[in-house]
Every structure is written in structure tokens, then in C-alpha cells.
Amino acid sequence: MTTTDSSGRRRWAALLLAVITPLVAELTLGNPPLSQIWLMLLWVPIYGAGTVLIRELVRRRGAGWLSILLLGLAYGIVEEGLALQALSSPTLYGVAGWAPRILGLNSAYTELNLPYHAVFSVALPILLVDLVFPGLRDRPYLKRTGLVVTGVVFVLGGVLLRVSVTSFIDPGYQAPVPVVAGCLAAVALLAVLALRVVPRASHPLPGVSQTARRSSAPATGTGAVPGSWTVAVFGGIVAFGYLALLFPFGGATQPAFTRGNWVVVPMLAAAALAVLAWWLVRRWTTSGAWSDRHSLALAGGALVAHTAFGVLANAATLTERAELTALGLVMIGLLALLGRGGRRCATT
């Protein structure tokens, strides 16, 4: 492959990542409904540029998924804490009533959205594009100029959200200075941890063997890894369970239909579920038997469950439920095509 071909593929990969990130994070959850898909134009700059920027920084550092997730948390703080300021707003979305506010923050909403952004706004889009372009997974997509432009677009995207969305849905609110300062400090701390403290990985997919990186067939290893269908079901249960524990649905005003201080129960359960999921996935991916097929199954299970939850909790009308279900079926078809493409490459 010539340098020009490789450069062109990197640009296409970066563009694909920028486009699918808001689709994965928002549209496939039913935010917004398909009838208002034009609203996605407001989300593309911050979502797309943010995830591309994170991937570029991590790849240039030679770090792995822990760094991606830490920067994903930082991204969530930028969007939810600084741009939308939903982490601290006492009125936006009604989330202040979900659970007691802690240090001026909407506690349950914060617990829900920061990990959500780390996984669905950052990690899963990066994983999917790495599977589409497996030969580029350990390389940056952009040169230095492209990296700078991406950073500028990300900042402007945050400003766009601040001056457009919040001026309509939460007019007049400005987060207190201590909250803004705390958000900035948290972002800086997470960035330092991700790019300076977390050790570099031997390759950017920690725990995935070289054989697994080249092929979707399971590699030979000593660690036990469930079959891909089991991994998919696991991903679905964790994604649906985490959302269902923290996002009020079905007429509930607090998470998991609790009242008052009983909300601490689903909040603790969600935290335990996240820790268990991280421990198991980390254990599986450090086995030589983990493969690209497992990665796709994990992502696919989480995405399907995520959309199923959107149908249950976000779609307000029968039409919206039908539209989101149809979108979910299209997503399943695309994931299946990606899986077939990976198997075909493995046998050639």
C-alpha cells in the first residue's frame, strides 16, 4: 500500500469515527427521535471531534483502553459539566430530583452519564472503527495539523452546545464557580492519569494477542474465555442493567422506582455492576483466547441492549418506538456485516 493510500484510509477512518460517534451515543438511544434527526448537527462537532481527539492522543502515547476510558470520563465532564452544565443544574431534565445532590452535583445523573460517555461516546465507537480498519488500529489517523484542527472543532462544539441547546432548555443557568473549577480540575487530573501515569501498553489493545489482532478466529491461549454469543449476552445484560438501574423510566421519578433515600440501593448496585463488568472484561481480554470476534460480540450486545432500553424508556409514542426499533434492526444488520467481513479476512 502506498503512502497516499494509507493516508487516505486514515482520513476515511477518522471521518467514520467522527460520524458514528453521535449516532452510537445519541441516535441509537432515541435522543433525538428520527423525526428530529437534524438536531444531530449540533452534536457532531463535540462528539465526533472529541472522540477522534481522544483516540489520537491515546494512540500517539501508545496507551490502551484504560487511558481511553479515563479520557472518556473527562469527555463526559466537559460535555455534561461545562457545556450543558447538566451535572449541576437544579432544573435541566428534572434530574435534580433523581437522588440527593452531592457537592452541588446531581448524583445519580452524574453516575449514569460519565460512565455512559466513556463507553458509548468514546470506547465503543473507537472499537468499531478499529474493527472496520484493523490495519490502522494501532496508528494515529491524523497529522499534527489535523490534530490541532480537531481540538479546535471540539472546543467550538462545546461552545455551540452552550449557546444553542442550553439557551433554550435551561435559560439563565450558570454553574457556580466552584463547580466549574472542580470540573476543570477533574478533566486535567483524568488527562494526566490517562496520558502520563497509566503505563504504555505493549500495543493499543491491551490483552489482545497478536494472533487475535490479525484474525477474528480465537487465538490459542491458556485463559478461559466464553463463546462470542455468551460475551454478547453479557454485554447486553450489563448495558441494559446499568441504564435501568440509574435512568428513571416507566413513570418513575427516581432510579429503579425507588423513593427518597432508597435510591442509594440502585446507585450502589450500578456501581457494583460496573466494577464486575470491568473485572471480567479485563480478565477475558488478558487471555490469549480473546479475539476480534469477541470484541465485536461485546460491543454488539451492549449496543443492541442500549437501543432496546431506548425503545422502553426514551421513545414517547408508538411511531418513535417503531422508528427506533427499525434503526436497531439496521444496526444489527451492519454489525453482522462487520462480523462476516472480519471472518472473510481471517480466511484469506
CSV table of C-alpha atoms in Angstrom, one decimal:
chain,number,residue,atom,x,y,z
A,1,MET,CA,0.0,0.0,0.0
A,2,THR,CA,1.4,3.4,-1.0
A,3,THR,CA,1.7,6.3,1.5
A,4,THR,CA,-1.1,8.1,-0.3
A,5,ASP,CA,-3.4,5.1,0.0
A,6,SER,CA,-2.6,4.8,3.7
A,7,SER,CA,-3.1,8.5,4.3
A,8,GLY,CA,-6.5,8.3,2.5
A,9,ARG,CA,-7.6,5.3,4.6
A,10,ARG,CA,-6.6,7.1,7.8
A,11,ARG,CA,-8.7,10.2,6.8
A,12,TRP,CA,-11.7,7.9,6.0
A,13,ALA,CA,-11.3,6.2,9.3
A,14,ALA,CA,-11.2,9.5,11.2
A,15,LEU,CA,-14.3,10.7,9.3
A,16,LEU,CA,-16.1,7.4,10.0
A,17,LEU,CA,-15.3,7.7,13.7
A,18,ALA,CA,-16.5,11.3,13.8
A,19,VAL,CA,-19.8,10.4,12.2
A,20,ILE,CA,-20.7,7.2,14.0
A,21,THR,CA,-19.9,8.6,17.5
A,22,PRO,CA,-23.0,10.7,17.9
A,23,LEU,CA,-25.1,8.0,16.1
A,24,VAL,CA,-24.0,5.5,18.7
A,25,ALA,CA,-24.2,7.8,21.7
A,26,GLU,CA,-27.4,9.6,21.0
A,27,LEU,CA,-29.4,8.5,17.9
A,28,THR,CA,-29.5,4.8,18.7
A,29,LEU,CA,-30.7,5.6,22.2
A,30,GLY,CA,-33.6,7.7,20.8
A,31,ASN,CA,-32.0,11.1,21.5
A,32,PRO,CA,-33.3,12.7,19.4
A,33,PRO,CA,-36.1,10.7,17.7
A,34,LEU,CA,-35.6,10.1,14.0
A,35,SER,CA,-38.2,12.8,13.2
A,36,GLN,CA,-35.7,15.3,14.6
A,37,ILE,CA,-32.5,13.8,13.3
A,38,TRP,CA,-31.4,17.3,12.1
A,39,LEU,CA,-30.6,18.0,15.7
A,40,MET,CA,-27.6,15.7,15.4
A,41,LEU,CA,-25.8,18.5,13.6
A,42,LEU,CA,-25.5,20.2,17.0
A,43,TRP,CA,-23.8,17.1,18.5
A,44,VAL,CA,-21.4,16.1,15.7
A,45,PRO,CA,-18.7,18.7,16.4
A,46,ILE,CA,-18.3,17.9,20.1
A,47,TYR,CA,-18.9,14.2,19.9
A,48,GLY,CA,-17.1,13.5,16.7
A,49,ALA,CA,-14.1,15.7,17.3
A,50,GLY,CA,-13.9,14.7,20.9
A,51,THR,CA,-13.7,11.0,20.3
A,52,VAL,CA,-11.2,11.5,17.4
A,53,LEU,CA,-9.1,13.7,19.6
A,54,ILE,CA,-9.1,11.1,22.4
A,55,ARG,CA,-8.1,8.3,20.0
A,56,GLU,CA,-5.3,10.4,18.6
A,57,LEU,CA,-3.9,11.3,22.0
A,58,VAL,CA,-4.0,7.7,23.2
A,59,ARG,CA,-2.5,6.2,20.0
A,60,ARG,CA,0.3,8.8,20.0
A,61,ARG,CA,1.0,7.9,23.6
A,62,GLY,CA,0.9,4.2,22.8
A,63,ALA,CA,-1.6,3.6,25.6
A,64,GLY,CA,-4.6,1.3,25.8
A,65,TRP,CA,-8.2,1.0,26.8
A,66,LEU,CA,-7.8,2.2,30.4
A,67,SER,CA,-6.5,5.5,29.0
A,68,ILE,CA,-9.4,5.7,26.5
A,69,LEU,CA,-11.9,5.2,29.3
A,70,LEU,CA,-10.3,7.8,31.6
A,71,LEU,CA,-10.4,10.3,28.8
A,72,GLY,CA,-13.9,9.2,28.1
A,73,LEU,CA,-14.8,10.2,31.6
A,74,ALA,CA,-13.1,13.6,31.0
A,75,TYR,CA,-15.1,14.0,27.9
A,76,GLY,CA,-18.3,13.4,29.8
A,77,ILE,CA,-17.3,16.1,32.3
A,78,VAL,CA,-16.6,18.6,29.5
A,79,GLU,CA,-20.0,17.9,27.8
A,80,GLU,CA,-22.2,17.4,30.8
A,81,GLY,CA,-20.4,19.6,33.3
A,82,LEU,CA,-19.1,22.5,31.3
A,83,ALA,CA,-21.1,22.7,28.1
A,84,LEU,CA,-24.6,21.6,29.1
A,85,GLN,CA,-23.9,22.0,32.8
A,86,ALA,CA,-26.4,19.2,33.4
A,87,LEU,CA,-24.3,17.8,36.2
A,88,SER,CA,-25.1,20.7,38.5
A,89,SER,CA,-28.3,22.3,37.1
A,90,PRO,CA,-31.2,22.2,39.5
A,91,THR,CA,-33.7,22.4,36.7
A,92,LEU,CA,-32.4,20.8,33.5
A,93,TYR,CA,-34.1,17.5,32.5
A,94,GLY,CA,-35.6,17.3,36.0
A,95,VAL,CA,-32.5,15.2,37.1
A,96,ALA,CA,-32.0,17.1,40.3
A,97,GLY,CA,-35.0,15.1,41.7
A,98,TRP,CA,-33.5,11.7,40.9
A,99,ALA,CA,-31.3,11.5,44.0
A,100,PRO,CA,-29.7,13.7,46.7
A,101,ARG,CA,-27.4,16.4,45.3
A,102,ILE,CA,-23.8,15.9,46.5
A,103,LEU,CA,-21.3,18.8,46.4
A,104,GLY,CA,-23.7,20.7,44.1
A,105,LEU,CA,-23.9,17.8,41.6
A,106,ASN,CA,-26.9,15.7,40.6
A,107,SER,CA,-25.5,12.5,41.9
A,108,ALA,CA,-27.5,9.8,40.1
A,109,TYR,CA,-27.3,11.7,36.8
A,110,THR,CA,-23.6,12.0,37.2
A,111,GLU,CA,-23.1,8.3,38.0
A,112,LEU,CA,-25.2,7.5,34.9
A,113,ASN,CA,-23.7,9.8,32.4
A,114,LEU,CA,-20.0,9.9,33.0
A,115,PRO,CA,-19.5,6.1,32.5
A,116,TYR,CA,-22.1,6.2,29.7
A,117,HIS,CA,-20.0,8.7,27.8
A,118,ALA,CA,-16.8,6.8,28.5
A,119,VAL,CA,-18.3,3.7,27.0
A,120,PHE,CA,-20.9,4.7,24.4
A,121,SER,CA,-19.5,8.0,23.3
A,122,VAL,CA,-15.8,7.1,23.2
A,123,ALA,CA,-14.8,3.4,23.7
A,124,LEU,CA,-17.4,1.6,21.5
A,125,PRO,CA,-17.1,4.0,18.5
A,126,ILE,CA,-13.3,3.6,18.6
A,127,LEU,CA,-13.6,-0.2,18.9
A,128,LEU,CA,-16.0,-0.4,16.0
A,129,VAL,CA,-13.8,1.7,13.7
A,130,ASP,CA,-10.7,-0.3,14.7
A,131,LEU,CA,-12.6,-3.4,13.6
A,132,VAL,CA,-13.6,-1.8,10.3
A,133,PHE,CA,-9.9,-0.7,9.7
A,134,PRO,CA,-7.9,-3.4,11.5
A,135,GLY,CA,-4.7,-2.4,9.8
A,136,LEU,CA,-4.9,1.1,11.3
A,137,ARG,CA,-5.9,0.2,14.8
A,138,ASP,CA,-2.5,1.0,16.4
A,139,ARG,CA,-1.8,4.1,14.3
A,140,PRO,CA,-2.9,7.7,14.6
A,141,TYR,CA,-5.3,8.8,11.9
A,142,LEU,CA,-4.2,12.5,11.7
A,143,LYS,CA,-1.0,14.5,11.3
A,144,ARG,CA,-0.2,17.4,13.7
A,145,THR,CA,-2.3,19.9,11.8
A,146,GLY,CA,-5.3,17.6,11.8
A,147,LEU,CA,-4.9,17.1,15.5
A,148,VAL,CA,-4.9,20.8,16.2
A,149,VAL,CA,-7.9,21.4,13.9
A,150,THR,CA,-9.8,18.5,15.7
A,151,GLY,CA,-9.0,20.1,19.1
A,152,VAL,CA,-10.4,23.5,17.9
A,153,VAL,CA,-13.5,21.9,16.5
A,154,PHE,CA,-14.1,20.1,19.8
A,155,VAL,CA,-13.9,23.3,21.8
A,156,LEU,CA,-16.1,25.1,19.3
A,157,GLY,CA,-18.6,22.2,19.5
A,158,GLY,CA,-18.8,22.7,23.3
A,159,VAL,CA,-19.4,26.4,22.8
A,160,LEU,CA,-22.1,25.6,20.2
A,161,LEU,CA,-23.9,23.4,22.7
A,162,ARG,CA,-23.6,26.0,25.4
A,163,VAL,CA,-25.1,28.9,23.3
A,164,SER,CA,-27.7,26.8,21.4
A,165,VAL,CA,-29.1,23.9,23.4
A,166,THR,CA,-28.9,25.3,26.9
A,167,SER,CA,-30.2,28.7,26.0
A,168,PHE,CA,-33.5,27.0,25.0
A,169,ILE,CA,-33.8,24.2,27.5
A,170,ASP,CA,-32.1,25.7,30.6
A,171,PRO,CA,-32.1,29.5,30.0
A,172,GLY,CA,-30.3,31.6,32.6
A,173,TYR,CA,-28.4,28.9,34.5
A,174,GLN,CA,-24.7,29.2,35.0
A,175,ALA,CA,-22.9,26.6,37.1
A,176,PRO,CA,-21.3,28.1,40.3
A,177,VAL,CA,-17.6,28.9,40.0
A,178,PRO,CA,-16.5,26.1,42.4
A,179,VAL,CA,-18.4,23.5,40.3
A,180,VAL,CA,-16.7,24.8,37.1
A,181,ALA,CA,-13.3,24.9,38.8
A,182,GLY,CA,-13.9,21.3,40.0
A,183,CYS,CA,-14.9,20.1,36.6
A,184,LEU,CA,-11.8,21.7,35.0
A,185,ALA,CA,-9.6,20.1,37.7
A,186,ALA,CA,-11.2,16.7,37.3
A,187,VAL,CA,-10.6,16.9,33.5
A,188,ALA,CA,-7.0,17.9,34.0
A,189,LEU,CA,-6.4,15.1,36.5
A,190,LEU,CA,-8.0,12.4,34.3
A,191,ALA,CA,-5.9,13.6,31.3
A,192,VAL,CA,-2.7,13.4,33.4
A,193,LEU,CA,-3.6,9.9,34.6
A,194,ALA,CA,-4.5,8.7,31.1
A,195,LEU,CA,-1.5,10.1,29.3
A,196,ARG,CA,1.2,10.3,31.9
A,197,VAL,CA,0.5,7.9,34.8
A,198,VAL,CA,-1.1,4.9,33.1
A,199,PRO,CA,1.7,2.7,31.7
A,200,ARG,CA,2.0,2.4,28.0
A,201,ALA,CA,0.6,-0.8,26.5
A,202,SER,CA,2.7,-3.2,24.5
A,203,HIS,CA,0.1,-2.5,21.8
A,204,PRO,CA,-3.1,-0.3,21.9
A,205,LEU,CA,-5.4,-3.2,22.6
A,206,PRO,CA,-4.2,-4.4,25.9
A,207,GLY,CA,-4.6,-8.1,26.5
A,208,VAL,CA,-5.4,-8.9,22.9
A,209,SER,CA,-2.9,-11.3,21.4
A,210,GLN,CA,-1.1,-10.6,18.1
A,211,THR,CA,-3.0,-13.5,16.6
A,212,ALA,CA,-6.3,-12.1,17.7
A,213,ARG,CA,-5.4,-8.7,16.3
A,214,ARG,CA,-4.8,-10.3,12.8
A,215,SER,CA,-7.8,-12.6,12.8
A,216,SER,CA,-11.3,-12.9,14.1
A,217,ALA,CA,-10.7,-16.5,14.9
A,218,PRO,CA,-10.0,-17.3,18.6
A,219,ALA,CA,-6.3,-17.4,19.4
A,220,THR,CA,-4.8,-20.2,21.3
A,221,GLY,CA,-4.2,-19.3,25.0
A,222,THR,CA,-4.4,-20.7,28.4
A,223,GLY,CA,-7.1,-18.3,29.8
A,224,ALA,CA,-10.7,-19.3,29.6
A,225,VAL,CA,-12.9,-17.0,27.5
A,226,PRO,CA,-16.7,-17.6,27.0
A,227,GLY,CA,-18.0,-18.1,23.5
A,228,SER,CA,-18.8,-15.0,21.5
A,229,TRP,CA,-22.6,-15.4,22.0
A,230,THR,CA,-22.1,-15.6,25.7
A,231,VAL,CA,-20.0,-12.4,25.6
A,232,ALA,CA,-22.7,-10.7,23.6
A,233,VAL,CA,-25.4,-11.6,26.1
A,234,PHE,CA,-23.1,-10.4,28.9
A,235,GLY,CA,-22.5,-7.1,27.2
A,236,GLY,CA,-26.3,-6.7,26.7
A,237,ILE,CA,-27.1,-7.5,30.4
A,238,VAL,CA,-24.5,-5.1,31.7
A,239,ALA,CA,-25.6,-2.3,29.4
A,240,PHE,CA,-29.3,-2.7,29.9
A,241,GLY,CA,-28.9,-3.3,33.7
A,242,TYR,CA,-26.7,-0.2,34.2
A,243,LEU,CA,-29.1,2.0,32.3
A,244,ALA,CA,-32.2,0.5,34.0
A,245,LEU,CA,-30.7,0.9,37.5
A,246,LEU,CA,-30.0,4.6,37.1
A,247,PHE,CA,-32.4,6.1,34.5
A,248,PRO,CA,-36.0,6.5,35.7
A,249,PHE,CA,-38.4,5.1,33.2
A,250,GLY,CA,-42.0,3.8,33.1
A,251,GLY,CA,-43.3,6.8,35.0
A,252,ALA,CA,-40.7,6.5,37.8
A,253,THR,CA,-39.3,9.8,39.3
A,254,GLN,CA,-36.3,8.1,40.9
A,255,PRO,CA,-34.0,5.4,39.6
A,256,ALA,CA,-35.4,1.8,39.8
A,257,PHE,CA,-38.8,3.1,41.1
A,258,THR,CA,-37.3,3.9,44.5
A,259,ARG,CA,-38.4,6.7,46.8
A,260,GLY,CA,-36.3,9.0,49.0
A,261,ASN,CA,-33.0,7.8,50.3
A,262,TRP,CA,-33.7,4.2,49.0
A,263,VAL,CA,-32.2,5.5,45.7
A,264,VAL,CA,-28.8,4.6,47.2
A,265,VAL,CA,-29.6,0.9,46.6
A,266,PRO,CA,-29.8,1.1,42.8
A,267,MET,CA,-26.9,3.5,42.7
A,268,LEU,CA,-24.7,1.1,44.7
A,269,ALA,CA,-25.9,-1.8,42.5
A,270,ALA,CA,-25.0,0.1,39.3
A,271,ALA,CA,-21.5,0.8,40.7
A,272,ALA,CA,-21.0,-2.9,41.6
A,273,LEU,CA,-22.2,-3.9,38.2
A,274,ALA,CA,-19.7,-1.6,36.5
A,275,VAL,CA,-16.8,-2.9,38.6
A,276,LEU,CA,-17.8,-6.5,38.0
A,277,ALA,CA,-18.0,-5.9,34.2
A,278,TRP,CA,-14.6,-4.2,34.2
A,279,TRP,CA,-13.0,-7.0,36.2
A,280,LEU,CA,-14.5,-9.7,33.9
A,281,VAL,CA,-13.7,-8.0,30.6
A,282,ARG,CA,-10.2,-7.2,31.8
A,283,ARG,CA,-9.7,-10.9,32.8
A,284,TRP,CA,-11.0,-12.1,29.5
A,285,THR,CA,-9.0,-9.7,27.3
A,286,THR,CA,-5.8,-10.6,29.0
A,287,SER,CA,-6.3,-14.2,27.8
A,288,GLY,CA,-4.7,-15.2,24.5
A,289,ALA,CA,-8.1,-16.7,23.5
A,290,TRP,CA,-9.7,-13.3,23.2
A,291,SER,CA,-10.4,-12.3,19.6
A,292,ASP,CA,-11.8,-9.6,17.4
A,293,ARG,CA,-15.0,-11.7,17.2
A,294,HIS,CA,-15.3,-11.4,21.0
A,295,SER,CA,-14.8,-7.7,20.8
A,296,LEU,CA,-17.5,-7.3,18.2
A,297,ALA,CA,-19.8,-9.5,20.2
A,298,LEU,CA,-19.3,-7.5,23.4
A,299,ALA,CA,-19.9,-4.2,21.5
A,300,GLY,CA,-22.8,-5.6,19.6
A,301,GLY,CA,-24.5,-6.9,22.7
A,302,ALA,CA,-24.1,-3.6,24.5
A,303,LEU,CA,-25.4,-1.6,21.5
A,304,VAL,CA,-28.5,-3.8,21.0
A,305,ALA,CA,-29.4,-3.6,24.7
A,306,HIS,CA,-28.7,0.1,24.7
A,307,THR,CA,-31.2,0.6,21.8
A,308,ALA,CA,-33.7,-1.8,23.4
A,309,PHE,CA,-33.6,0.4,26.5
A,310,GLY,CA,-34.1,3.5,24.4
A,311,VAL,CA,-37.3,1.9,23.0
A,312,LEU,CA,-38.5,1.2,26.5
A,313,ALA,CA,-37.5,4.4,28.2
A,314,ASN,CA,-37.0,7.2,25.6
A,315,ALA,CA,-39.5,6.6,22.8
A,316,ALA,CA,-42.6,8.5,23.7
A,317,THR,CA,-45.0,7.4,21.0
A,318,LEU,CA,-45.7,4.2,19.0
A,319,THR,CA,-44.2,5.8,16.0
A,320,GLU,CA,-41.0,6.7,17.8
A,321,ARG,CA,-40.8,3.1,19.2
A,322,ALA,CA,-41.2,1.7,15.6
A,323,GLU,CA,-38.6,4.1,14.2
A,324,LEU,CA,-36.1,3.2,16.9
A,325,THR,CA,-36.8,-0.5,16.6
A,326,ALA,CA,-36.2,-0.2,12.8
A,327,LEU,CA,-32.9,1.7,13.5
A,328,GLY,CA,-31.9,-1.1,15.9
A,329,LEU,CA,-32.5,-3.7,13.2
A,330,VAL,CA,-30.4,-1.8,10.7
A,331,MET,CA,-27.7,-1.6,13.4
A,332,ILE,CA,-27.8,-5.3,13.9
A,333,GLY,CA,-27.5,-5.9,10.2
A,334,LEU,CA,-24.5,-3.7,10.0
A,335,LEU,CA,-22.8,-5.4,12.9
A,336,ALA,CA,-23.5,-8.8,11.2
A,337,LEU,CA,-21.9,-7.5,8.0
A,338,LEU,CA,-18.9,-6.3,10.0
A,339,GLY,CA,-18.6,-9.8,11.6
A,340,ARG,CA,-18.8,-11.5,8.2
A,341,GLY,CA,-16.2,-9.2,6.8
A,342,GLY,CA,-13.8,-10.0,9.7
A,343,ARG,CA,-14.3,-13.7,9.2
A,344,ARG,CA,-13.7,-13.4,5.5
A,345,CYS,CA,-10.5,-11.5,6.1
A,346,ALA,CA,-9.4,-14.2,8.5
A,347,THR,CA,-9.7,-17.0,5.9
A,348,THR,CA,-8.0,-15.1,3.1
